[in-house]
Coordinates of C-alpha atoms in Angstrom, one line a residue:
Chain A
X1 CA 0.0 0.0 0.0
X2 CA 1.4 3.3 -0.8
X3 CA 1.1 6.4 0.2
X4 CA -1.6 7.9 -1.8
X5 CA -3.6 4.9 -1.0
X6 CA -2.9 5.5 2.7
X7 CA -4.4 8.9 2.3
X8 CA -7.4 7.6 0.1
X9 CA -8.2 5.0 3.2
X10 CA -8.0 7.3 5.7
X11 CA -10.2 10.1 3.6
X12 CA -12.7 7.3 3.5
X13 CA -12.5 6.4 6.8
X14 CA -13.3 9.8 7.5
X15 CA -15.7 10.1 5.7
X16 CA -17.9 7.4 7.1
X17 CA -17.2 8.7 10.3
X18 CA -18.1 12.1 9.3
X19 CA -21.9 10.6 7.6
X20 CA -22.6 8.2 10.4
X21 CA -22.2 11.3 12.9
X22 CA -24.7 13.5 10.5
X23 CA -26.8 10.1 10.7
X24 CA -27.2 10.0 14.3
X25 CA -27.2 14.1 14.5
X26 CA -30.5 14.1 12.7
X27 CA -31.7 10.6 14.1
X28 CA -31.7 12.2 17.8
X29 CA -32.9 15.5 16.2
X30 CA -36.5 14.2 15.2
X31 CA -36.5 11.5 17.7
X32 CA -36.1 14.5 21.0
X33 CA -38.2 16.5 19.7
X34 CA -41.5 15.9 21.9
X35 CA -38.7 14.9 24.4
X36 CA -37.9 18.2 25.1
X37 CA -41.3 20.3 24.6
X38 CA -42.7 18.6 27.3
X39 CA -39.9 19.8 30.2
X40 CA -39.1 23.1 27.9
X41 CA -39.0 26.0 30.5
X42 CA -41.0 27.7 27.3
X43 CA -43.8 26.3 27.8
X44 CA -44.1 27.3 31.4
X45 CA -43.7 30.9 30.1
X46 CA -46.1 33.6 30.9
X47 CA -47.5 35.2 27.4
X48 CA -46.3 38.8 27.2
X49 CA -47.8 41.6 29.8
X50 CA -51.0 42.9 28.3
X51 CA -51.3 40.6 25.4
X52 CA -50.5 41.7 21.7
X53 CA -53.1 42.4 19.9
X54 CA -53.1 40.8 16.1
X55 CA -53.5 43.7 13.9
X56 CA -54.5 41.7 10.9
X57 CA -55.6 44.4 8.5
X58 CA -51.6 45.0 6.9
X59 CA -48.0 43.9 7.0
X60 CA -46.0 44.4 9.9
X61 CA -43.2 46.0 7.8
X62 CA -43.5 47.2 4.1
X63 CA -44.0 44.5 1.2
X64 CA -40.6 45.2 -0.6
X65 CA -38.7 44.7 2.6
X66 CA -40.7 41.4 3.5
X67 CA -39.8 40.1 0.4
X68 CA -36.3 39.9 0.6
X69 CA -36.1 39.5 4.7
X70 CA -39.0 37.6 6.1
X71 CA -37.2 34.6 6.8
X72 CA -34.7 36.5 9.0
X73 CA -37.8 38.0 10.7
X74 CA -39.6 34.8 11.3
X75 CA -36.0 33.5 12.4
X76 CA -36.2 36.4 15.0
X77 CA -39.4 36.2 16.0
X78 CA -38.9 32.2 16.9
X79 CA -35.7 33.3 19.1
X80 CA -37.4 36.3 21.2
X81 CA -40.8 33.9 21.6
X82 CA -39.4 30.9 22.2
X83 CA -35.6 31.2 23.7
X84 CA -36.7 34.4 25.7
X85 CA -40.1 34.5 26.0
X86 CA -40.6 38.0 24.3
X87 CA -43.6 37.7 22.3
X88 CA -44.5 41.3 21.8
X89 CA -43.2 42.7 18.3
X90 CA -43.1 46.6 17.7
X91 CA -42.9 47.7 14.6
X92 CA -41.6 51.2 13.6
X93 CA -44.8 52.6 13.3
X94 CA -45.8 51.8 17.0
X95 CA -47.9 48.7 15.8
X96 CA -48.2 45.7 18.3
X97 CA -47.9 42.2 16.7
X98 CA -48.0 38.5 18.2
X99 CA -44.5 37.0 17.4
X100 CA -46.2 33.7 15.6
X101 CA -46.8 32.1 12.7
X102 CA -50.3 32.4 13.3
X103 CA -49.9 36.4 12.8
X104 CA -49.0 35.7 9.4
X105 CA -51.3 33.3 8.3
X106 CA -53.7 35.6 9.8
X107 CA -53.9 37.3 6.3
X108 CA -51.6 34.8 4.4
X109 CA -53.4 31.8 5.5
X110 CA -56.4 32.5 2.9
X111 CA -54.4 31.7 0.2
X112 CA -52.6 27.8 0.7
X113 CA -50.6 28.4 -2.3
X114 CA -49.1 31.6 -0.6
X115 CA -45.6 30.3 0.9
X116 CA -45.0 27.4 -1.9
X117 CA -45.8 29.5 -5.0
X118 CA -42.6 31.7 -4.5
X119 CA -40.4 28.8 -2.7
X120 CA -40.8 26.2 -5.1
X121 CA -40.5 28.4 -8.0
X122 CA -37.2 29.7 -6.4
X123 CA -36.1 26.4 -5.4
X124 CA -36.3 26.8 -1.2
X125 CA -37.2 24.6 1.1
X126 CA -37.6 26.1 4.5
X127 CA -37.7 23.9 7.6
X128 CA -41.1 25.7 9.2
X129 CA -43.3 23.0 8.2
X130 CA -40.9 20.4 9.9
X131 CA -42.8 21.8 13.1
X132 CA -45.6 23.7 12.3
X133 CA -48.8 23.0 9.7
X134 CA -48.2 24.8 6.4
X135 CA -51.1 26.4 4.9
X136 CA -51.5 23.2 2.7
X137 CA -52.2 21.2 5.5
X138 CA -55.1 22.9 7.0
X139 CA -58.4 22.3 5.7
X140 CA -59.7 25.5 4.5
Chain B
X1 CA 3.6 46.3 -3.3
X2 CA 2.1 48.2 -7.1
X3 CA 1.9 44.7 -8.1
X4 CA -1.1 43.9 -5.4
X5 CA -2.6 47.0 -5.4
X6 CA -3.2 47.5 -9.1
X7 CA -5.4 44.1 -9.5
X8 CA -7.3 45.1 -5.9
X9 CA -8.0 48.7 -7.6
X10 CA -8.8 47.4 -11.1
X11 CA -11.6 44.6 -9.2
X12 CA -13.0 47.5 -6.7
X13 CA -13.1 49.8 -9.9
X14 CA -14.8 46.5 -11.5
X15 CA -17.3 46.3 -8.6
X16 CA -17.9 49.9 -8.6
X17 CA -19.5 50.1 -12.6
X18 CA -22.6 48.1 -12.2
X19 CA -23.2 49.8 -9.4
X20 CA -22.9 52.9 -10.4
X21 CA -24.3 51.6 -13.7
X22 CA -27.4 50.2 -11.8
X23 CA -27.9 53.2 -9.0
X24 CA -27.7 55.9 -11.5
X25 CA -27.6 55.1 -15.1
X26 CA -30.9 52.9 -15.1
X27 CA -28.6 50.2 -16.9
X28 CA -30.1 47.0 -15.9
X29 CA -30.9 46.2 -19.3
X30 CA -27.3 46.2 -20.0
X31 CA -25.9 44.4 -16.8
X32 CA -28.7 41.8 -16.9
X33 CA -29.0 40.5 -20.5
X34 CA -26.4 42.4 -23.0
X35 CA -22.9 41.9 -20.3
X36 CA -23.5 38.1 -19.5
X37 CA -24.5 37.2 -22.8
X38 CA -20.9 38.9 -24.3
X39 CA -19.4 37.4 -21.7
X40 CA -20.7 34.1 -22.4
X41 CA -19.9 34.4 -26.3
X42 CA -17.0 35.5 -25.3
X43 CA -15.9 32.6 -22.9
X44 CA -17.1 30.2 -25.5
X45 CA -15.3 31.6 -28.5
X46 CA -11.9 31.6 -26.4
X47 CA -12.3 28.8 -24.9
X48 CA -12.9 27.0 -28.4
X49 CA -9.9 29.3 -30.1
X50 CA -7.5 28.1 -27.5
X51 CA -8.6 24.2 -28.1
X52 CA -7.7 24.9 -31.5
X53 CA -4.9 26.0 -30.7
X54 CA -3.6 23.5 -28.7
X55 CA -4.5 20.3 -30.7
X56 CA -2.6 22.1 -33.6
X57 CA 0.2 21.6 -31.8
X58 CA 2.4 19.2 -32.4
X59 CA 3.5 16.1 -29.7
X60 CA 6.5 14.6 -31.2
X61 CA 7.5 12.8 -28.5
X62 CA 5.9 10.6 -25.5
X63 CA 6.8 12.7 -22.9
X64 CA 4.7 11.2 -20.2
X65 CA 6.1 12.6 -16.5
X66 CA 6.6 9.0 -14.5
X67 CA 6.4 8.2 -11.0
X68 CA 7.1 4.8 -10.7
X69 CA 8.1 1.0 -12.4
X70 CA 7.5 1.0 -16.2
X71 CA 5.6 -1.6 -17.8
X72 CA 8.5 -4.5 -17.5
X73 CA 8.9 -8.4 -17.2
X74 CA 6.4 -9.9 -15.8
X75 CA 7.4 -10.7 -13.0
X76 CA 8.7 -6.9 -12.2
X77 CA 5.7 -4.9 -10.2
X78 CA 4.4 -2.5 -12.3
X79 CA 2.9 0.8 -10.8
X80 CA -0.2 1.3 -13.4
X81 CA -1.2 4.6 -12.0
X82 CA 2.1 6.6 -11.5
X83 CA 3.5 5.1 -14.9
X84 CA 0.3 4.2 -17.0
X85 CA 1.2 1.7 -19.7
X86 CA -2.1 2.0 -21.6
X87 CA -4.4 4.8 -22.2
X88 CA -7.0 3.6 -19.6
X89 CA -4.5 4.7 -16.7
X90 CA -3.4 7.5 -18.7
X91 CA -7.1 9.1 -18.6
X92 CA -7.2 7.8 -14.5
X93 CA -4.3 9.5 -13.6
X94 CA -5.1 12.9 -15.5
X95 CA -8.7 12.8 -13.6
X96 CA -7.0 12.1 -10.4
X97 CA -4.6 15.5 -11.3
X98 CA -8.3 17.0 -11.7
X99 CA -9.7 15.6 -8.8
X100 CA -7.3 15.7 -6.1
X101 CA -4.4 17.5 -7.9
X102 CA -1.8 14.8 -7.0
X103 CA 1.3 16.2 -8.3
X104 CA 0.7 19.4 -6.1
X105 CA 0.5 16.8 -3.2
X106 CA 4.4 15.9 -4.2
X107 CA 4.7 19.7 -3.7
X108 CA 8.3 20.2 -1.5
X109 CA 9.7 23.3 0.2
X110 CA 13.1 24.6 0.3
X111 CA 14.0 26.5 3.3
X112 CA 17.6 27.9 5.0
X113 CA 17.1 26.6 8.7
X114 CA 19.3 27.9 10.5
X115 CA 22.2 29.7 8.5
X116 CA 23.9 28.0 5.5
X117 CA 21.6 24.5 5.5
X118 CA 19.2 24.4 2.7
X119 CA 16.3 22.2 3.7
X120 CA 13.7 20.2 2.1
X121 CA 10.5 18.8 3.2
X122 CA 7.4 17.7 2.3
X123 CA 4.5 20.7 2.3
X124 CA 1.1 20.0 1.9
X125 CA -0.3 23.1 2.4
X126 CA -0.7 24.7 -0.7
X127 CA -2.0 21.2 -2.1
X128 CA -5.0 21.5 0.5
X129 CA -5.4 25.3 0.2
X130 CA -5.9 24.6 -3.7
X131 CA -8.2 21.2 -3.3
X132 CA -10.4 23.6 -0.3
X133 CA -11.0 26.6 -2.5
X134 CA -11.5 24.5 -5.8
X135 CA -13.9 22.0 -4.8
X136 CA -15.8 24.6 -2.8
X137 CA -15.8 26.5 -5.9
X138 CA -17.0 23.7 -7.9
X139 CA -19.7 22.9 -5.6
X140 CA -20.6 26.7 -5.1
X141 CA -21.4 26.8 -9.0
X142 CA -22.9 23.5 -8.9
X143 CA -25.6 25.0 -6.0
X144 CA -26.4 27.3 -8.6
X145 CA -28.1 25.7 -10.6
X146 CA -31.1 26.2 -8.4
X147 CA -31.4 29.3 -10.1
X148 CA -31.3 27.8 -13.7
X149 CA -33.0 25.4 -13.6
X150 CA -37.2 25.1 -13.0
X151 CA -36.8 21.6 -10.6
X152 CA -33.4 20.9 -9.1
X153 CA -32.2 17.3 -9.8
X154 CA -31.7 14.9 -7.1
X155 CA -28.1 14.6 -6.8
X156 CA -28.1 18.5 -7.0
X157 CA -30.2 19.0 -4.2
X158 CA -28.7 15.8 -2.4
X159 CA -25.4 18.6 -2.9
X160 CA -26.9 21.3 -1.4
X161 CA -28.8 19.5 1.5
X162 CA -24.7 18.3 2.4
X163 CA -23.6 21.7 2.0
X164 CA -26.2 22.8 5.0
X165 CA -26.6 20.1 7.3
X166 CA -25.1 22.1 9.7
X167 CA -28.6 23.8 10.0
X168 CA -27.6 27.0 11.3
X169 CA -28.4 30.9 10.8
X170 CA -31.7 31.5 8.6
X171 CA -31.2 31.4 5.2
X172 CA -29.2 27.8 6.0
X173 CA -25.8 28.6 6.2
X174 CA -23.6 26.7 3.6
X175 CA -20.2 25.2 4.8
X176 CA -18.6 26.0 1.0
X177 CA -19.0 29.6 1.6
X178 CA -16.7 29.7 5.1
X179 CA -14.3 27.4 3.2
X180 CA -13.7 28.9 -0.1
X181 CA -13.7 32.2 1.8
X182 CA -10.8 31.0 3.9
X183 CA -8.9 29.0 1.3
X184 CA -8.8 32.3 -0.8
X185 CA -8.1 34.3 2.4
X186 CA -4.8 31.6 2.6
X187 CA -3.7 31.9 -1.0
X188 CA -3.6 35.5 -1.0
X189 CA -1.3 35.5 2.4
X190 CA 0.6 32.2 0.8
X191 CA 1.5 34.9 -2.0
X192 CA 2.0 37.6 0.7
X193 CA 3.6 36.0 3.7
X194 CA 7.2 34.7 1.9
X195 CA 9.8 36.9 0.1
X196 CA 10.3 34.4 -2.4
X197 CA 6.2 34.1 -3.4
X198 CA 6.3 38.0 -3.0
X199 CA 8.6 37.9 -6.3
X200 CA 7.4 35.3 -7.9
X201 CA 3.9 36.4 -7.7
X202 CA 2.7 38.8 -10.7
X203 CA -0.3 40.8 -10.9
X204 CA -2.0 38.3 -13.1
X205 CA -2.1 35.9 -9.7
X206 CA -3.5 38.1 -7.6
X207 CA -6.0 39.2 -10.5
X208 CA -7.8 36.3 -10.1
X209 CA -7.9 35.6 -6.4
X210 CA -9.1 39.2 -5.7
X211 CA -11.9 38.4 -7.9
X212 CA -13.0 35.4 -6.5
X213 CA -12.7 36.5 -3.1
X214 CA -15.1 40.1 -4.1
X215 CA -17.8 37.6 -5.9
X216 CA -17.7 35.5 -3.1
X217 CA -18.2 38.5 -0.7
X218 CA -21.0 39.9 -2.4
X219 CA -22.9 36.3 -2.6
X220 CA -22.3 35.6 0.9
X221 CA -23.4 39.4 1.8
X222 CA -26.6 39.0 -0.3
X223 CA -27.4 35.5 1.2
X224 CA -27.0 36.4 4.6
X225 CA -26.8 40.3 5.3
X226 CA -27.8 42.8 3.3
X227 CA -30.4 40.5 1.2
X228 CA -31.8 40.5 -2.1
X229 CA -35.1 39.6 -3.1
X230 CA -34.6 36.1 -4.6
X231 CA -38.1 35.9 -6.8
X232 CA -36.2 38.5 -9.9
X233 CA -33.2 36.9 -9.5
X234 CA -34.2 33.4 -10.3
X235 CA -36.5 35.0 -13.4
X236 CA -33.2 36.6 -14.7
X237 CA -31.5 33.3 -14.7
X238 CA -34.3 31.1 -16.3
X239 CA -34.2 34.3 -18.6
X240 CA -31.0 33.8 -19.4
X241 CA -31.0 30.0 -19.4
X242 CA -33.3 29.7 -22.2
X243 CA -31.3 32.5 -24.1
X244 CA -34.3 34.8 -23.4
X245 CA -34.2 38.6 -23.8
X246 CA -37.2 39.7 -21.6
X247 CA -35.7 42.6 -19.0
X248 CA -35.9 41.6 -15.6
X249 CA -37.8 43.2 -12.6
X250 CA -35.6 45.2 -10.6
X251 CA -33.3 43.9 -8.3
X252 CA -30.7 45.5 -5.8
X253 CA -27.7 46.8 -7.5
X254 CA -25.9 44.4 -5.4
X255 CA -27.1 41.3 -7.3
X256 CA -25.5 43.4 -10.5
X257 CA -21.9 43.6 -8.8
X258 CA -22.3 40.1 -8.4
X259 CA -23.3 39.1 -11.7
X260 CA -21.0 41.7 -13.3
X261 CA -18.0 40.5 -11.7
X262 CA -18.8 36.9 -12.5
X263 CA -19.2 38.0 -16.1
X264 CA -15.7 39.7 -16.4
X265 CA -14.5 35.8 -14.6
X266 CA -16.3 33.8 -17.8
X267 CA -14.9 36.3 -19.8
X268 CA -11.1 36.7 -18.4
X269 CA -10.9 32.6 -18.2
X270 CA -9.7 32.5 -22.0
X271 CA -7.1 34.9 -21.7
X272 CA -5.3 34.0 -18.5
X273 CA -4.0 31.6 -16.2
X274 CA -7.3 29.8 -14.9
X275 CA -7.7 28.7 -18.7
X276 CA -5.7 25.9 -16.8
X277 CA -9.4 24.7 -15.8
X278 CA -9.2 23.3 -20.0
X279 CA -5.4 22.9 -20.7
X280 CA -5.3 20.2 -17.7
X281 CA -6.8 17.5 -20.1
X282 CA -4.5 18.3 -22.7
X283 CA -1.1 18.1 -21.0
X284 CA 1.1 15.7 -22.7
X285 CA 3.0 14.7 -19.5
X286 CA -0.2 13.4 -17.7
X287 CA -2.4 12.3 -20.8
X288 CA 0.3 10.0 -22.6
X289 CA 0.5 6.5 -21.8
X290 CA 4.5 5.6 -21.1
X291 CA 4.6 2.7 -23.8
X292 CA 7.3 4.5 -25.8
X293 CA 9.4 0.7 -25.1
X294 CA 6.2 -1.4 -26.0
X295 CA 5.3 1.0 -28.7
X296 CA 7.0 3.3 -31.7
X297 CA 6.2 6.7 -31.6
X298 CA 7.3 8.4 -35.3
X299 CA 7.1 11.5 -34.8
X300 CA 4.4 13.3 -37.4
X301 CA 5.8 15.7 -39.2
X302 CA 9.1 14.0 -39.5
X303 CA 10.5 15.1 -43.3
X304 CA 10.8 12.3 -45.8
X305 CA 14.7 11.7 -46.1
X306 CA 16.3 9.3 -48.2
X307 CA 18.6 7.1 -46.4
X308 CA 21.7 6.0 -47.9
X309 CA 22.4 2.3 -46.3
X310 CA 26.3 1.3 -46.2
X311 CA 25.2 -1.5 -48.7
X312 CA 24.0 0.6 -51.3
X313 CA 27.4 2.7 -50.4
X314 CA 29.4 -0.2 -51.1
X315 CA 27.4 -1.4 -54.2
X316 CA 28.4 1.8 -55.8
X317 CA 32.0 2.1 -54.9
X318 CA 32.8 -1.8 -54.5
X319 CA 35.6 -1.7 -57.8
X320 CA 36.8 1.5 -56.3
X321 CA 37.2 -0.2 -52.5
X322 CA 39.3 -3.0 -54.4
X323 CA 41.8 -1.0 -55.8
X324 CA 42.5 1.0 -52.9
X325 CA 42.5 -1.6 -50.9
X326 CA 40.2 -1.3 -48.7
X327 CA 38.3 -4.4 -47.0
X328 CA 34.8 -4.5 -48.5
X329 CA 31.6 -6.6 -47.0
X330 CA 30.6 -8.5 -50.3
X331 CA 33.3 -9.7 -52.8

């Protein structure tokens, strides 16, 4: 065995090593899931002082900027909610919003095609449905 | 130092026209359709020029680089890939050089340690530096097809999936982006660090990795920071996938720095040193099989010379020979 075949071993070895780890990674990821709602200090978690109310007559922040950042928002939103138990959003116009999915759907919701037309046509899978029920899913 | 700076003015200066172009010359138009078809054509037409080129010239000899035993006896081990007796190897050994650029992992450094001792050893570094930034090139261009294409095929997305199954930051963060980021961050100090790379290096080498490194910025900065809004930018590409003319909804002038700069790459490519990226398969030290024992190689564009033999010689000047005495072959 020379070298070069040395090294291709060892890069194989590696790389079995390296897929068996992503393997169990997302094995224990689905399977803890419910694991870890149940005793999640989160759920314990007061809802916001005063409640938001759901404004559900327009978008929290302007279309154009939606467009291009909503899935930094929603990312956002899940950290405050969930993580720190922040649920009040404040727009810049003063507006009050409920950091949830449900806040968007509130308008979006109507349409099940909403989410999918733009992410399948750009390719994009987000991971929210992993979770939560997509549009699609709910009987309208 | 002029011959850094010139290449990282000329790519700002690069950066700074579709910008400009976009912001306050309403040139989309031009940026989006007109610029990455010319730089297409153009990348095409060089690209086929140079093939020309090349298979026009001549091989006269087998000059296949080896690496190990020859073809031999039988009962001598041969070492098929490092000296490739038949064309098989030959085309196994140049994809190897592709793949995992194995004469760059023979790569050796020569140092003075320690007053008048020249060293040698074995350094690896600029063999993995290359293999990071290339394959995460590769596999960055290969990701892009999501844009091109209407559905992405499996193995594309199976790509992709790999590239972010680290599962962090929203959009996914994609492990190619930190590594071709760094590998160009290392070949640009490489250059920097060592007074002998410092001399060697031209303008024409940093040319290259400056670009690289700005297109890569301004991906990663529309992916993650400053954001783009993706639904335009995927109608360009299908646009310009089925050779379509339609002018695109407006996009950030950001996305136009991007595609600009990946234009003047397509169309640079021909002229310059990354034309490597087509010359690789055509190198006569990796492609030949080493059978110049087993095999004859005539050269092709020997001349057609008449050989005298020393027979005919002495045909002609036997009676001659005789008299003079001199010892002839045939009586």
């Amino acid at each position: 065995m020379n070298k070069f075949s040395k090294f291709l071993v060892a890069l194989a070895a590696g790389l079995a090593v390296f897929v068996a780890a992503w393997f169990f990674m997302q094995a224990g990821h689905y399977g803890s899931v419910s694991a870890h709602a149940e005793n999640s200090p989160v759920a314990a978690a007061a809802p916001a002082p005063g409640g938001a109310p759901i404004d559900s007559s327009k978008c929290i922040l302007p279309t154009e900027y939606m467009r291009a950042h909503h899935m930094q928002v929603l990312n956002k939103w899940r950290h405050d909610s969930v993580r720190e138990g922040n649920r009040t959003y404040v727009n810049p116009q003063g507006e009050h919003f409920d950091k949830s999915l449900n806040t968007c759907l509130g308008c979006h919701g109507s349409n099940p095609m909403f989410c999918f037309m733009c992410h399948e046509f750009a390719n994009v899978k987000p991971t929210c449905w992993d979770c939560h029920l997509s549009p699609m899913e709910v009987p309208q | 130092m002029k011959k850094v700076l010139k290449p990282l003015i000329a790519v700002i200066v690069l950066a700074l026209i579709p910008w400009l172009g976009v912001t306050y010359g309403k040139l989309d138009y031009v940026f989006a359709i007109i610029i990455p078809y010319a730089a297409g054509v153009i990348l095409a037409l060089g690209m086929l020029f140079r093939l020309v080129d090349w298979l026009r010239r001549p091989v006269p000899f087998n000059i296949p680089t080896t690496c190990g035993q020859e073809k031999s006896l039988d009962w001598v081990k041969t070492n098929t890939l490092e000296c490739p007796s038949n064309p098989f190897m030959a085309a196994l050994r140049v994809l190897s050089e592709v793949f995992l650029f194995r004469s760059l992992f023979r790569n050796t450094k020569a140092e003075m340690a320690g007053g008048p001792k020249l060293v040698y050893g074995s350094h690896k570094w600029l063999w993995l530096g290359g293999l990071a930034f290339h394959w995460s090139m590769l596999i960055i261009v290969i990701r892009h097809a999501r844009f091109f294409l209407a559905t992405l095929p499996v193995p594309i997305e199976l790509l992709d999936t790999a590239d972010r199954f680290l599962d962090v930051t929203v959009p996914a963060f994609y492990i190619t982006d930190a590594v071709a980021l760094a590998a160009i961050t290392f070949l640009v100090l490489r250059r920097l660090s060592d007074a002998k790379m410092r001399i060697l290096s031209l303008s024409t080498d940093y040319f290259p990795l400056f670009l690289f490194g700005a297109i890569a910025i301004v991906g990663i900065s529309m992916r993650y920071v400053t954001k783009v809004n993706i639904m335009p930018v995927k109608a360009l590409a299908m646009t310009l996938a089925s050779f379509g003319f339609s002018e695109p909804e407006p996009i950030g002038a950001l996305f136009y720095v991007h595609l600009f700069l990946v234009c003047v790459l397509l169309a640079y490519i021909p002229f310059s040193k990354l034309v490597h990226m087509g010359g690789i398969f055509l190198s006569p030290t990796r492609n030949l099989p080493n059978n110049s024992r087993a095999k004859w190689h005539k050269n092709p564009w020997n001349p057609d010379i008449k050989f005298r033999t020393y027979a005919e010689y002495e045909d002609e000047f036997r009676e001659k020979m005789k008299k003079a005495g001199i010892p002839v072959e045939k009586q």
